[in-house]
């Protein structure tokens, strides 16, 4: 049952003809009031299809809300907490990409959606953790500048025939860096029948020990379709909150109890209510940058929808 505050938020949102989009890592209370919950690709596609709403309340981190704003230049996109940033998205600047392009003039530039709009404007195409392999395979050139996540770069390099050049050399997600092979060995002993699912942002030795390497949306689909009952999940803890709410016949166990993305948790119900009333904080993107990054995002959505 929803709390009175959750009901109040839903009413306020409806009065303003709004929609609440939430990433899989949002706390359970926010998941419960989201009109749509998903991974980065699912959220991009959903954002590209919104044409009947005036206000988008984006519960996630900065690069996700920016992507929604680029895809919806005529709508108000608001984020409940201005400081909800993805540290990895800040590890690759537009300048660094321009320099890399000078060093590798024949390379395509494929950037992880976890980048800021200025960086996306320098990309030929965007990828997410659920489509990186097929998108990169689709590129014309053999050399591909790829960033900022170094582990995702290695994951793509392993499964494509392209020469992947990581930019920067050591971009990473501090949450997925927490997982190590000892955690897997420990949990495997405790739950010998459980399947191990990890995210491609995890280190390679962790990926190598897993039964499957998937985006957060891929993990949800995997649980839905698998005959297995127990799963050890190597990603942020609130994906497990969603799994245990939606799949009552399955058991999802976190690989680590403290695999928490702190900035994802800056959003809360009080801030969402305030953000809808005050229509703050609005995400605004420079027009020229938005135009250039839109091309790279749309190119990715096109490939993903046609698969
Ligand atoms: P997904 O696209 O798999 O949800 O990943 C987003 C993210 O930030 C992972 O840490
Ligand atoms: Fe960024 Fe990692 Fe948080 Fe995902 S989990 S938003 S990559 S810091």
Tab-separated table of C-alpha atoms and ligand atoms in Angstrom:
chain	number	residue	atom	x	y	z
A	1	UNK	CA	0.000	0.000	0.000
A	2	UNK	CA	1.216	3.482	-0.816
A	3	UNK	CA	1.904	6.038	1.945
A	4	UNK	CA	0.019	9.352	2.077
A	5	UNK	CA	3.174	11.128	0.860
A	6	UNK	CA	3.444	8.774	-2.114
A	7	UNK	CA	-0.264	9.360	-2.914
A	8	UNK	CA	0.269	13.120	-2.633
A	9	UNK	CA	3.185	12.980	-5.098
A	10	UNK	CA	1.140	10.990	-7.605
A	11	UNK	CA	-1.707	13.536	-7.371
A	12	UNK	CA	0.646	16.504	-7.765
A	13	UNK	CA	2.294	14.850	-10.750
A	14	UNK	CA	-1.078	14.138	-12.388
A	15	UNK	CA	-2.244	17.739	-11.857
A	16	UNK	CA	0.805	18.900	-13.830
A	17	UNK	CA	0.424	16.210	-16.498
A	18	UNK	CA	3.769	14.778	-15.466
A	19	UNK	CA	5.473	11.403	-15.655
A	20	UNK	CA	7.957	9.928	-13.176
A	21	UNK	CA	10.815	7.967	-14.717
A	22	UNK	CA	12.995	5.975	-12.329
A	23	UNK	CA	16.222	4.062	-12.801
A	24	UNK	CA	16.502	0.514	-11.423
A	25	UNK	CA	18.837	1.785	-8.666
A	26	UNK	CA	16.283	4.123	-7.114
A	27	UNK	CA	15.124	3.274	-3.567
A	28	UNK	CA	12.027	1.055	-3.286
A	29	UNK	CA	9.723	3.914	-2.239
A	30	UNK	CA	10.581	5.789	-5.451
A	31	UNK	CA	10.272	2.654	-7.584
A	32	UNK	CA	6.727	2.267	-6.214
A	33	UNK	CA	5.612	5.687	-7.512
A	34	UNK	CA	7.500	5.584	-10.819
A	35	UNK	CA	5.376	5.369	-13.972
A	36	UNK	CA	8.279	3.626	-15.637
A	37	UNK	CA	11.364	1.904	-14.166
A	38	UNK	CA	14.207	0.627	-16.287
A	39	UNK	CA	17.853	0.477	-17.244
A	40	UNK	CA	19.610	3.239	-19.171
A	41	UNK	CA	18.541	1.997	-22.604
A	42	UNK	CA	14.938	1.398	-21.578
A	43	UNK	CA	14.821	4.897	-20.072
A	44	UNK	CA	16.300	6.434	-23.275
A	45	UNK	CA	13.710	4.674	-25.421
A	46	UNK	CA	10.875	5.613	-23.053
A	47	UNK	CA	12.054	9.252	-22.999
A	48	UNK	CA	12.141	9.297	-26.817
A	49	UNK	CA	8.485	8.210	-26.915
A	50	UNK	CA	6.953	10.687	-24.445
A	51	UNK	CA	4.721	13.062	-26.380
A	52	UNK	CA	1.664	13.537	-24.192
A	53	UNK	CA	3.229	14.951	-21.005
A	54	UNK	CA	4.364	18.447	-19.987
A	55	UNK	CA	6.681	17.525	-17.149
A	56	UNK	CA	9.206	14.700	-16.763
A	57	UNK	CA	10.411	14.030	-13.218
A	58	UNK	CA	13.626	12.079	-13.636
A	59	UNK	CA	14.749	9.981	-10.671
A	60	UNK	CA	18.236	8.767	-11.405
A	61	UNK	CA	21.541	10.602	-11.926
A	62	UNK	CA	22.637	13.581	-14.032
A	63	UNK	CA	23.573	11.907	-17.326
A	64	UNK	CA	20.229	10.077	-17.451
A	65	UNK	CA	18.189	13.261	-16.945
A	66	UNK	CA	20.379	15.054	-19.510
A	67	UNK	CA	19.660	12.317	-22.042
A	68	UNK	CA	15.908	12.702	-21.420
A	69	UNK	CA	16.276	16.489	-21.876
A	70	UNK	CA	18.167	16.070	-25.162
A	71	UNK	CA	15.414	13.773	-26.421
A	72	UNK	CA	12.652	16.149	-25.238
A	73	UNK	CA	13.818	19.714	-25.969
A	74	UNK	CA	10.312	21.152	-25.602
A	75	UNK	CA	9.489	19.618	-22.230
A	76	UNK	CA	10.431	20.486	-18.667
A	77	UNK	CA	12.743	17.846	-17.232
A	78	UNK	CA	13.279	18.128	-13.513
A	79	UNK	CA	15.544	16.276	-11.116
A	80	UNK	CA	14.745	16.070	-7.384
A	81	UNK	CA	18.358	16.606	-6.249
A	82	UNK	CA	20.794	18.788	-8.122
A	83	UNK	CA	23.779	16.852	-6.752
A	84	UNK	CA	22.708	13.427	-7.999
A	85	UNK	CA	25.722	12.891	-10.261
A	86	UNK	CA	27.330	9.782	-11.681
A	87	UNK	CA	31.047	10.155	-10.836
A	88	UNK	CA	31.996	8.000	-13.824
A	89	UNK	CA	30.196	10.328	-16.220
A	90	UNK	CA	32.517	13.121	-15.034
A	91	UNK	CA	35.672	11.141	-15.853
A	92	UNK	CA	35.665	11.954	-19.574
A	93	UNK	CA	35.698	15.540	-20.842
A	94	UNK	CA	34.902	16.763	-24.351
A	95	UNK	CA	38.477	18.050	-24.547
A	96	UNK	CA	39.953	14.642	-23.846
A	97	UNK	CA	37.807	13.145	-26.628
A	98	UNK	CA	38.897	15.861	-29.086
A	99	UNK	CA	42.560	15.097	-28.285
A	100	UNK	CA	41.980	11.344	-28.733
A	101	UNK	CA	40.321	12.026	-32.101
A	102	UNK	CA	43.448	13.887	-33.213
A	103	UNK	CA	45.579	10.907	-32.214
A	104	UNK	CA	43.244	8.409	-33.924
A	105	UNK	CA	41.674	10.268	-36.886
A	106	UNK	CA	40.299	7.054	-38.438
A	107	UNK	CA	38.537	5.808	-35.313
A	108	UNK	CA	34.807	5.920	-34.618
A	109	UNK	CA	33.823	7.337	-31.225
A	110	UNK	CA	31.406	5.186	-29.210
A	111	UNK	CA	30.589	6.613	-25.807
A	112	UNK	CA	28.855	4.984	-22.882
A	113	UNK	CA	25.550	6.701	-22.059
A	114	UNK	CA	27.210	7.436	-18.674
A	115	UNK	CA	28.759	10.652	-20.083
A	116	UNK	CA	27.767	14.308	-19.883
A	117	UNK	CA	26.085	16.077	-22.809
A	118	UNK	CA	29.301	17.927	-23.779
A	119	UNK	CA	31.073	14.600	-24.211
A	120	UNK	CA	28.145	13.021	-26.070
A	121	UNK	CA	28.334	15.883	-28.575
A	122	UNK	CA	31.764	14.512	-29.621
A	123	UNK	CA	30.478	10.951	-30.168
A	124	UNK	CA	29.510	9.169	-33.370
A	125	UNK	CA	27.242	6.911	-31.372
A	126	UNK	CA	26.178	6.187	-27.795
A	127	UNK	CA	26.048	2.741	-26.216
A	128	UNK	CA	24.516	1.374	-23.025
A	129	UNK	CA	25.486	-1.757	-21.140
A	130	UNK	CA	22.667	-3.658	-22.851
A	131	UNK	CA	23.538	-2.845	-26.471
A	132	UNK	CA	27.284	-2.040	-26.505
A	133	UNK	CA	28.323	-5.149	-28.476
A	134	UNK	CA	25.778	-4.860	-31.291
A	135	UNK	CA	26.242	-1.077	-31.574
A	136	UNK	CA	30.033	-1.339	-31.806
A	137	UNK	CA	29.791	-4.236	-34.308
A	138	UNK	CA	27.633	-1.949	-36.459
A	139	UNK	CA	30.313	0.753	-36.808
A	140	UNK	CA	32.179	1.228	-40.096
A	141	UNK	CA	35.727	1.614	-38.845
A	142	UNK	CA	37.867	-1.032	-37.211
A	143	UNK	CA	39.271	1.313	-34.581
A	144	UNK	CA	36.848	2.515	-31.904
A	145	UNK	CA	37.530	5.120	-29.221
A	146	UNK	CA	35.419	3.941	-26.291
A	147	UNK	CA	34.810	5.451	-22.862
A	148	UNK	CA	34.642	6.208	-20.053
A	149	UNK	CA	34.182	2.764	-18.460
A	150	UNK	CA	37.305	0.686	-18.812
A	151	UNK	CA	35.616	-2.578	-17.809
A	152	UNK	CA	32.818	-2.114	-20.344
A	153	UNK	CA	35.544	-1.380	-22.927
A	154	UNK	CA	37.248	-4.698	-22.100
A	155	UNK	CA	33.898	-6.519	-22.194
A	156	UNK	CA	33.225	-5.132	-25.698
A	157	UNK	CA	36.796	-5.808	-26.889
A	158	UNK	CA	36.453	-9.439	-25.818
A	159	UNK	CA	33.272	-9.966	-27.826
A	160	UNK	CA	33.826	-7.978	-31.010
A	161	UNK	CA	36.479	-7.921	-33.718
A	162	UNK	CA	37.116	-4.204	-33.287
A	163	UNK	CA	40.219	-2.538	-31.907
A	164	UNK	CA	38.838	-0.840	-28.785
A	165	UNK	CA	40.856	2.132	-27.550
A	166	UNK	CA	39.744	3.109	-24.021
A	167	UNK	CA	39.387	6.804	-23.164
A	168	UNK	CA	40.321	7.681	-20.461
A	169	UNK	CA	42.617	4.768	-19.640
A	170	UNK	CA	41.112	4.178	-16.189
A	171	UNK	CA	37.456	5.268	-16.185
A	172	UNK	CA	35.466	3.218	-13.674
A	173	UNK	CA	32.363	2.941	-11.495
A	174	UNK	CA	33.306	2.910	-7.798
A	175	UNK	CA	30.225	0.793	-6.954
A	176	UNK	CA	31.037	-2.050	-9.351
A	177	UNK	CA	34.728	-1.868	-8.395
A	178	UNK	CA	33.697	-3.015	-4.896
A	179	UNK	CA	32.976	-6.570	-6.102
A	180	UNK	CA	35.841	-9.057	-6.106
A	181	UNK	CA	36.319	-12.769	-6.737
A	182	UNK	CA	36.406	-13.467	-2.987
A	183	UNK	CA	32.836	-12.145	-2.699
A	184	UNK	CA	31.725	-14.578	-5.414
A	185	UNK	CA	33.502	-17.550	-3.817
A	186	UNK	CA	31.945	-16.695	-0.443
A	187	UNK	CA	28.395	-16.345	-1.791
A	188	UNK	CA	28.733	-19.439	-4.014
A	189	UNK	CA	29.578	-21.558	-0.957
A	190	UNK	CA	26.549	-20.179	0.862
A	191	UNK	CA	24.139	-20.513	-2.083
A	192	UNK	CA	25.515	-23.354	-4.279
A	193	UNK	CA	22.397	-23.477	-6.497
A	194	UNK	CA	22.251	-19.755	-7.222
A	195	UNK	CA	23.057	-18.296	-10.634
A	196	UNK	CA	25.547	-15.429	-10.566
A	197	UNK	CA	24.676	-12.343	-12.616
A	198	UNK	CA	27.061	-9.387	-12.787
A	199	UNK	CA	27.155	-6.046	-14.596
A	200	UNK	CA	29.743	-5.313	-17.348
A	201	UNK	CA	31.058	-2.443	-15.194
A	202	UNK	CA	32.534	-5.095	-12.843
A	203	UNK	CA	36.207	-6.103	-13.150
A	204	UNK	CA	37.024	-8.780	-15.736
A	205	UNK	CA	37.959	-11.481	-13.212
A	206	UNK	CA	34.537	-10.972	-11.595
A	207	UNK	CA	32.816	-11.111	-15.009
A	208	UNK	CA	34.740	-14.309	-15.796
A	209	UNK	CA	33.346	-16.060	-12.702
A	210	UNK	CA	29.727	-15.106	-13.413
A	211	UNK	CA	27.064	-17.195	-15.168
A	212	UNK	CA	25.940	-14.118	-17.110
A	213	UNK	CA	27.083	-10.517	-17.615
A	214	UNK	CA	24.068	-8.265	-18.106
A	215	UNK	CA	22.712	-4.735	-17.873
A	216	UNK	CA	20.274	-4.123	-15.019
A	217	UNK	CA	17.357	-4.513	-17.454
A	218	UNK	CA	18.975	-7.685	-18.813
A	219	UNK	CA	19.114	-9.067	-15.268
A	220	UNK	CA	15.392	-8.367	-14.770
A	221	UNK	CA	14.551	-10.220	-18.028
A	222	UNK	CA	16.869	-13.054	-17.043
A	223	UNK	CA	15.015	-13.593	-13.754
A	224	UNK	CA	11.671	-13.399	-15.520
A	225	UNK	CA	12.625	-16.112	-18.015
A	226	UNK	CA	14.838	-18.381	-15.923
A	227	UNK	CA	13.621	-21.624	-14.358
A	228	UNK	CA	16.133	-21.180	-11.553
A	229	UNK	CA	15.000	-19.934	-8.169
A	230	UNK	CA	18.067	-18.303	-6.601
A	231	UNK	CA	20.246	-15.553	-8.015
A	232	UNK	CA	23.298	-13.730	-6.713
A	233	UNK	CA	23.217	-10.227	-8.136
A	234	UNK	CA	26.449	-8.275	-8.680
A	235	UNK	CA	25.171	-4.757	-9.062
A	236	UNK	CA	23.605	-1.945	-7.010
A	237	UNK	CA	21.422	-3.170	-4.130
A	238	UNK	CA	18.144	-1.533	-5.144
A	239	UNK	CA	17.928	-3.588	-8.331
A	240	UNK	CA	17.486	-6.460	-5.880
A	241	UNK	CA	14.698	-4.476	-4.158
A	242	UNK	CA	12.894	-4.384	-7.512
A	243	UNK	CA	13.511	-8.080	-8.202
A	244	UNK	CA	12.216	-9.246	-4.838
A	245	UNK	CA	9.089	-7.079	-5.244
A	246	UNK	CA	8.311	-8.231	-8.787
A	247	UNK	CA	9.334	-11.895	-8.619
A	248	UNK	CA	7.866	-13.337	-5.433
A	249	UNK	CA	8.702	-16.911	-6.530
A	250	UNK	CA	12.451	-16.121	-6.898
A	251	UNK	CA	15.161	-15.139	-4.441
A	252	UNK	CA	17.608	-12.396	-5.390
A	253	UNK	CA	20.644	-12.074	-3.120
A	254	UNK	CA	23.067	-9.142	-3.320
A	255	UNK	CA	26.660	-10.077	-4.078
A	256	UNK	CA	27.514	-7.303	-1.595
A	257	UNK	CA	25.089	-5.710	0.873
A	258	UNK	CA	26.877	-2.371	0.646
A	259	UNK	CA	27.024	-2.112	-3.159
A	260	UNK	CA	25.303	1.257	-2.937
A	261	UNK	CA	25.452	4.140	-5.413
A	262	UNK	CA	25.332	7.048	-2.962
A	263	UNK	CA	24.230	9.698	-5.426
A	264	UNK	CA	21.299	7.573	-6.624
A	265	UNK	CA	20.092	7.716	-3.002
A	266	UNK	CA	20.121	11.512	-2.861
A	267	UNK	CA	16.631	11.421	-4.364
A	268	UNK	CA	13.843	10.885	-1.837
A	269	UNK	CA	10.073	11.366	-1.593
A	270	UNK	CA	10.242	14.804	0.107
A	271	UNK	CA	12.563	16.127	-2.592
A	272	UNK	CA	10.358	14.695	-5.347
A	273	UNK	CA	7.299	16.418	-3.887
A	274	UNK	CA	9.166	19.740	-3.626
A	275	UNK	CA	10.586	19.389	-7.135
A	276	UNK	CA	7.109	18.943	-8.638
A	277	UNK	CA	5.678	21.922	-6.717
A	278	UNK	CA	8.620	24.275	-7.450
A	279	UNK	CA	9.492	22.707	-10.837
A	280	UNK	CA	13.092	22.559	-9.756
A	281	UNK	CA	15.758	21.594	-10.652
A	282	UNK	CA	15.294	21.970	-14.380
A	283	UNK	CA	17.785	20.299	-16.695
A	284	UNK	CA	18.925	22.701	-19.406
A	285	UNK	CA	21.304	21.780	-22.221
A	286	UNK	CA	23.067	24.205	-24.554
A	287	UNK	CA	21.219	24.046	-27.910
A	288	UNK	CA	24.269	23.345	-30.072
A	289	UNK	CA	25.489	20.584	-27.733
A	290	UNK	CA	21.988	19.094	-27.531
A	291	UNK	CA	21.711	19.012	-31.334
A	292	UNK	CA	25.056	17.242	-31.757
A	293	UNK	CA	24.480	14.705	-28.973
A	294	UNK	CA	20.922	13.973	-30.144
A	295	UNK	CA	22.325	12.550	-33.391
A	296	UNK	CA	24.532	10.066	-31.516
A	297	UNK	CA	21.718	9.053	-29.138
A	298	UNK	CA	19.145	8.620	-31.914
A	299	UNK	CA	21.577	6.520	-33.919
A	300	UNK	CA	21.853	4.148	-30.966
A	301	UNK	CA	18.088	4.005	-30.384
A	302	UNK	CA	17.553	3.198	-34.064
A	303	UNK	CA	19.934	0.209	-33.893
A	304	UNK	CA	18.446	-1.024	-30.603
A	305	UNK	CA	14.873	-0.827	-31.818
A	306	UNK	CA	15.691	-2.712	-35.029
A	307	UNK	CA	17.344	-5.651	-33.347
B	1	LIG	P1	22.195	0.022	-16.677
B	1	LIG	O1	22.018	0.682	-17.988
B	1	LIG	O2	22.571	-1.417	-16.773
B	1	LIG	O3	20.993	0.221	-15.806
B	1	LIG	O4	23.430	0.690	-15.946
B	1	LIG	C1	23.426	2.005	-15.506
B	1	LIG	C2	24.467	2.264	-14.535
B	1	LIG	O5	24.712	3.386	-14.167
B	1	LIG	C3	25.206	1.121	-14.042
B	1	LIG	O6	25.913	1.460	-12.943
B	2	LIG	FE1	27.452	5.913	-11.987
B	2	LIG	FE2	28.261	3.641	-10.867
B	2	LIG	FE3	26.244	5.012	-9.789
B	2	LIG	FE4	25.941	3.712	-12.114
B	2	LIG	S1	26.350	2.823	-10.106
B	2	LIG	S2	25.254	5.778	-11.647
B	2	LIG	S3	27.980	4.032	-13.055
B	2	LIG	S4	28.391	5.685	-9.970
